[in-house]
Amino acid sequence: MLKSKTFVKKTRSGGVMKVVREHYLRDDIWCGSETCTECKQDSPVLQKDVCVESNLCSYPHYLVPDTNVVLHQIDVLENPVIRNVIILQTVLQEVRHRSAPVHKRLKDIIHEKEKHFYTFTNEHHRETFIERQPGESANDRNDRAIRVAVKWYSKHLKTLESGPDGLKVVLLTNDLGNKQKAEENGMVAFKFEEYIKSLLANPELVDLLALSNDDKVTAFTDRNFIHILVLFPEHLPLSRIQVGIKSGSYLQGTFRASRDNYLEATVFVQGDGEDSTEVLIQGLQNLNRAVHQDVVAVQLLPRNQWLAPSSVVLQDDGVAKDDDVEEDEEEKVLSAAEAARKPTGKVVGIIKRNWRPFCGMLNVSQIKESTRHLFTPADRRVPRIRIETRQASTLAGQRIMVAIDGWPKNSRYPNGHFVRSLGGAGEKETEQEVLLLEHDVPHQAFSQAVLSFLPKMPWAITPEDMAKREDLRHLTVCSVDPPGCTDIDDALHCRELENGNFEVGVHIADVSHFIRPGNALDKEAANRGTTVYLCGKRIDMVPELLSSNLCSLRSNVERLAFSCIWEINHKAEILKTRFTKSVINSKASLTYAEAQMRIDDTNKTDDITQSLRGLNKLAKILKRQRIENGALTLSSLEVRFHMDSETHDPIDLQTKELMETNSMVEEFMLLANISVAQKIYDEFSECALLRKHPAPPPSNYDVLIKAAKSKNVEIHVDSAKALADSLDGAKVESFSYFNTLLRILATRCMMQAVYFCSGMDSDFHHYGLASPIYTHFTSPIRRYSDIIVHRLLAVAIGADSTYPDLMDKHKQSALCNNLNYRHKMAQYAQRASVTFHTQLFFKSRGMLNEEGFVLFVRKNAIIVLIPKFGLEGTVFFDTKDKVSPSLVYDEEGPTLKVEQHTFHIFDRVKVTIGLDDSNIQHQKIRMALTEPSKPTDGLNMKINTTAREKVL
């Protein structure tokens, strides 16, 4: 049966186009139930014996949730108790359009066989398809379609004739109008909350319920009328916001809450190029219920009301205020008079909520038998959340996940619901799970759909593969990596040619041979974007069969590679470059230390050692040439933990030492990346995936210039070369560590390097490398960007065919946005892992005395670097529980006088370091000054970051 759907859509040019689509209706779409005798179905999904203990439904029943139930109650639907559910096509389509994350979760549930969720395509069934009536809204039409489908199921399964104890089909909806119409038509319908509360054997499901719109207003106001007072301004409707943005009255931007001051935030307003601005927001009413990462509309305040960012850190004491008691909360927004005022505004509306489930801990209410409690998120930028739970005593001391349901204007905090428990706070596995969730790192096991695209074992290179590749198995190829590395992306070779020049090859794992465009394995890798390396754990981008086996260029096995081969003379000048798909057989898998020992041992003259020496010699020349061209040599302290073999707890902590072989490998990886970047851009100028490093704005260097000036050293920042030359010449007598400290500060001034599509940008320059073009080609096992670059290069040399998405610059640009996000979050997760393991180290070692350097001076604190451990932290001089010492801050220095002692940048200090675990959720390293003085007891140091990854 053929129907037609007609609608109009707006074209890119602003015109209107009428679209007519054929819509086929069928009568052979099965119901999916085991009880059915009419449908000719091979493997029904819905069970015959449905046993759910409910005091509302004492009979066996199937559930049919409407769209809003799925959207808002997905946490409950995921619970194993909820089974035998019919998901209508109408509902599935609406969910897909309104929330991609919920749609994905729903699809995952449908694929779980033990859940017995069945998708019924009611929009294509002859008896359940309905036309939209004149004057009927799309929402009302969909509600009617759901009721028609439920009515059909009831008739089809003969539930009406089955008696009071027979099988029923139950509609779950929180729409009172929809529920009433269903009941008037003889259907069984309940509100979702009342159905869940009827499941007497599973009271824990009640905690998972998200508040309905009615509940959000009244849930926490019934105890005390004072809570009904309006605390926040009303949010403007989206229609007014859109008009205001168009007229310029309002600005749209991303809300970024402060980590250090819960009464302050900025809204980043994206503009064209340098037109991007940040609007400062201060005070609870001006923040107006926005949550970190929400897209908001802001209204600028008059210029005479503009403020400066708060210069004093508001430390979180970790104690939850009892929300059942009226708070007289003073807004401690302190603005530095000497600081430049910034555009300041207020949030007038929410354009898009970017809420996610948050990890944290429950602060159990002091009121006896209360079910209302405050939840404190692990992320300090997220406000506390009020939830109802009857499991408070069980959840105390555990890390849990909570989702926000809403934030009424009469509530000091948003309302939410319990999602799940993660485990005991402080336990290694729990804390690792928290940091992965908080940094949005996909870490679930690879699905069967993904694994189905892996090669079947045993795997071997076929004659067909060999025929399409260059056989390089005879070359003396070897890999050089950190100890314990199993995902070996790259290998090298160097040999002298008959003409006296060198042939140098960089051979990269041919991951794109195994991961083909568009399949489930490819989509999963694209979503993950990068492998994430935590302390003692690796979250792979691709399944282990590829990452540690078939793609890993291990020694003495044949592997598929993508090779970049140069002819280079003794001055390290490139004479020829070629790219080829190849087969290699690595002769050795070496660590940096092993390779260095081979190079340094004059008794060794074997082929591998000779190859390494040739590579090392050329690498030194290449590095010198790069630096002469203006490439920066920056510094960041990275640490390595030595783990106990049984407990896997850190037993030693050291900063990493770099060898010549580290630089050797880096130089040839950089050279390969630059060579490939030029090749793919020459071939595909509109869709090459490249990587750029923007030059920092001059203001970024202020702290570096001022710090150097304090030691009478001048830093020039007119160009990368001027900066590099200044850093090379920056020396202070009897202070050998000064240059390293300057380079650490210079690293902080840098912008983040990012991926981009060549057809969407005109600035390709890589500031740090002083290279006009750059990309990532050398690590496809751990970076999805490199897989795309491999595909582009393969098409460029005729080794593979293209596909539409590869040549679509808009899709490439969207992919780059995800890769940049995943890369950034992976960096943050890695730093958080180092921080946690540092805390474990100090927990077992107790108090340690160490030497450090003052890196920054603030109005009420100094920031200290401990080189031995790569730790950096803040020592505060104003404490809440003790009388603060006399503080005098001089911005010109900058210096901070504490009582009788004045602190300068780069001052040498001695400190006692230990772990403060009084707040189990936000443990921190506590530091006390022992030299030059101890102005007050208990000065604490908060770790900001460790093991900073170079932005280049």
Coordinates of C-alpha atoms in Angstrom, one line a residue, residues 435-624:
L435 CA 38.2 10.2 36.1
L436 CA 37.3 8.4 32.9
L437 CA 33.6 9.3 33.3
E438 CA 34.3 12.9 34.3
H439 CA 36.6 13.4 31.3
D440 CA 34.1 11.8 28.9
V441 CA 36.6 9.1 27.9
P442 CA 34.7 6.2 26.1
H443 CA 36.0 3.1 27.9
Q444 CA 33.3 0.5 27.6
A445 CA 34.2 -2.9 26.2
F446 CA 34.1 -3.1 22.4
S447 CA 30.7 -4.3 21.3
Q448 CA 30.2 -7.5 19.3
A449 CA 29.3 -5.4 16.3
V450 CA 32.7 -3.7 16.4
L451 CA 34.6 -7.0 17.1
S452 CA 32.8 -8.6 14.1
F453 CA 35.0 -6.5 11.7
L454 CA 38.3 -7.8 13.1
P455 CA 40.3 -10.2 11.0
K456 CA 39.7 -13.9 11.6
M457 CA 42.6 -15.6 13.3
P458 CA 45.0 -17.1 12.5
W459 CA 45.8 -14.1 10.2
A460 CA 48.6 -14.0 7.6
I461 CA 49.6 -11.7 4.8
T462 CA 48.0 -13.0 1.6
P463 CA 49.7 -13.2 -1.9
E464 CA 47.2 -10.6 -3.0
D465 CA 48.4 -8.2 -0.3
M466 CA 52.0 -8.9 -1.2
A467 CA 51.3 -8.2 -4.9
K468 CA 50.0 -4.7 -4.1
R469 CA 52.9 -3.8 -1.7
E470 CA 56.6 -3.2 -1.8
D471 CA 58.6 -6.0 -0.1
L472 CA 60.9 -4.3 2.4
R473 CA 61.4 -7.4 4.7
H474 CA 65.1 -7.4 3.8
L475 CA 65.8 -4.0 5.4
T476 CA 67.3 -3.6 8.8
V477 CA 64.2 -2.0 10.4
C478 CA 63.8 -1.6 14.2
S479 CA 61.5 0.3 16.6
V480 CA 62.5 2.4 19.5
D481 CA 59.8 3.0 22.2
P482 CA 59.3 3.5 25.9
P483 CA 59.7 0.4 28.1
G484 CA 56.6 -1.9 28.1
C485 CA 55.2 -0.5 24.9
T486 CA 53.0 -3.0 23.1
D487 CA 51.2 -0.7 20.6
I488 CA 54.3 -0.1 18.4
D489 CA 53.2 2.4 15.7
D490 CA 56.5 3.2 14.1
A491 CA 59.8 1.7 13.0
L492 CA 62.8 3.1 11.2
H493 CA 65.7 2.1 9.0
C494 CA 68.8 3.9 7.7
R495 CA 71.3 2.5 5.2
E496 CA 74.1 4.0 3.1
L497 CA 73.5 4.0 -0.7
E498 CA 76.1 3.3 -3.3
N499 CA 76.2 7.0 -4.2
G500 CA 77.2 7.9 -0.6
N501 CA 73.9 9.3 0.4
F502 CA 71.6 7.8 3.1
E503 CA 68.2 6.0 2.5
V504 CA 66.0 6.6 5.6
G505 CA 62.6 5.1 6.1
V506 CA 59.9 5.7 8.5
H507 CA 57.5 2.7 8.5
I508 CA 54.1 3.2 10.1
A509 CA 51.6 0.5 11.0
D510 CA 49.0 0.2 8.2
V511 CA 45.9 0.4 10.4
S512 CA 43.7 1.6 7.6
H513 CA 44.2 -1.8 5.9
F514 CA 42.2 -3.4 8.8
I515 CA 39.8 -0.5 9.5
R516 CA 37.6 0.2 6.5
P517 CA 35.5 3.4 6.1
G518 CA 32.1 3.4 7.6
N519 CA 31.9 0.1 9.4
A520 CA 31.2 -0.3 13.1
L521 CA 34.9 -0.6 13.9
D522 CA 35.7 2.6 12.0
K523 CA 32.8 4.5 13.7
E524 CA 33.9 3.4 17.1
A525 CA 37.5 4.5 16.5
A526 CA 36.3 7.8 15.1
N527 CA 34.2 8.4 18.2
R528 CA 37.0 7.5 20.7
G529 CA 39.5 9.6 18.7
T530 CA 42.6 8.6 20.7
T531 CA 44.1 6.0 23.0
V532 CA 44.2 7.3 26.5
Y533 CA 47.2 6.4 28.6
L534 CA 46.6 6.4 32.4
C535 CA 49.1 5.3 35.1
G536 CA 49.2 1.6 34.7
K537 CA 46.3 1.4 32.3
R538 CA 45.6 2.0 28.7
I539 CA 42.2 2.7 27.1
D540 CA 42.6 1.6 23.5
M541 CA 41.1 3.4 20.5
V542 CA 41.0 0.1 18.6
P543 CA 40.6 -3.5 19.9
E544 CA 43.7 -5.2 21.4
L545 CA 44.0 -7.7 18.5
L546 CA 44.9 -4.8 16.3
S547 CA 46.7 -2.4 18.8
S548 CA 49.0 -5.0 20.4
N549 CA 49.2 -7.6 17.8
L550 CA 48.3 -7.4 14.1
C551 CA 49.1 -3.7 13.7
S552 CA 51.9 -3.5 16.2
L553 CA 55.3 -3.5 14.5
R554 CA 56.8 -6.1 16.8
S555 CA 60.2 -7.7 16.0
N556 CA 60.6 -10.8 13.9
V557 CA 57.1 -10.9 12.5
E558 CA 55.9 -9.8 9.1
R559 CA 53.7 -6.7 9.3
L560 CA 51.8 -4.4 6.9
A561 CA 53.2 -0.9 6.9
F562 CA 52.8 2.5 5.2
S563 CA 56.4 3.7 4.5
C564 CA 57.8 7.2 3.9
I565 CA 61.3 6.8 2.4
W566 CA 63.8 9.6 1.7
E567 CA 67.2 9.9 0.1
I568 CA 69.2 12.2 2.3
N569 CA 72.7 13.5 2.0
H570 CA 75.2 14.0 4.8
K571 CA 74.0 17.5 5.4
A572 CA 70.5 16.0 6.1
E573 CA 69.1 17.6 3.0
I574 CA 66.2 15.7 1.4
L575 CA 66.9 14.8 -2.2
K576 CA 64.0 12.5 -2.9
T577 CA 60.8 11.5 -1.1
R578 CA 58.5 8.6 -1.9
F579 CA 55.5 6.9 -0.2
T580 CA 54.6 3.2 -0.5
K581 CA 52.4 0.6 1.1
S582 CA 54.9 -2.1 2.2
V583 CA 55.6 -5.3 4.1
I584 CA 58.3 -5.1 6.8
N585 CA 60.0 -7.5 9.3
S586 CA 61.4 -5.5 12.2
K587 CA 64.7 -6.9 13.4
A588 CA 64.5 -5.4 16.9
S589 CA 62.0 -3.8 19.3
L590 CA 64.2 -1.6 21.5
T591 CA 63.6 0.8 24.4
Y592 CA 65.1 4.3 24.2
A593 CA 67.8 3.2 26.8
E594 CA 68.7 0.0 24.8
A595 CA 69.0 2.0 21.6
Q596 CA 71.2 4.6 23.4
M597 CA 73.5 1.9 24.8
R598 CA 73.9 0.4 21.3
I599 CA 74.9 3.8 19.9
D600 CA 77.3 4.5 22.7
D601 CA 79.0 1.0 22.7
T602 CA 81.9 1.3 20.4
N603 CA 82.3 -2.5 20.3
K604 CA 79.0 -2.9 18.5
T605 CA 79.1 -2.8 14.7
D606 CA 76.1 -4.9 13.7
D607 CA 73.6 -3.7 11.1
I608 CA 71.0 -2.5 13.7
T609 CA 73.6 -0.4 15.6
Q610 CA 74.9 1.0 12.4
S611 CA 71.4 2.0 11.3
L612 CA 70.8 3.7 14.7
R613 CA 74.0 5.6 14.5
G614 CA 73.2 6.9 11.0
L615 CA 69.7 7.9 12.2
N616 CA 71.1 9.7 15.3
K617 CA 73.7 11.6 13.3
L618 CA 71.1 12.9 10.8
A619 CA 68.6 13.6 13.6
K620 CA 71.1 16.0 15.3
I621 CA 71.5 17.9 12.1
L622 CA 67.8 18.0 11.5
K623 CA 67.1 19.3 15.0
R624 CA 69.8 22.0 14.6

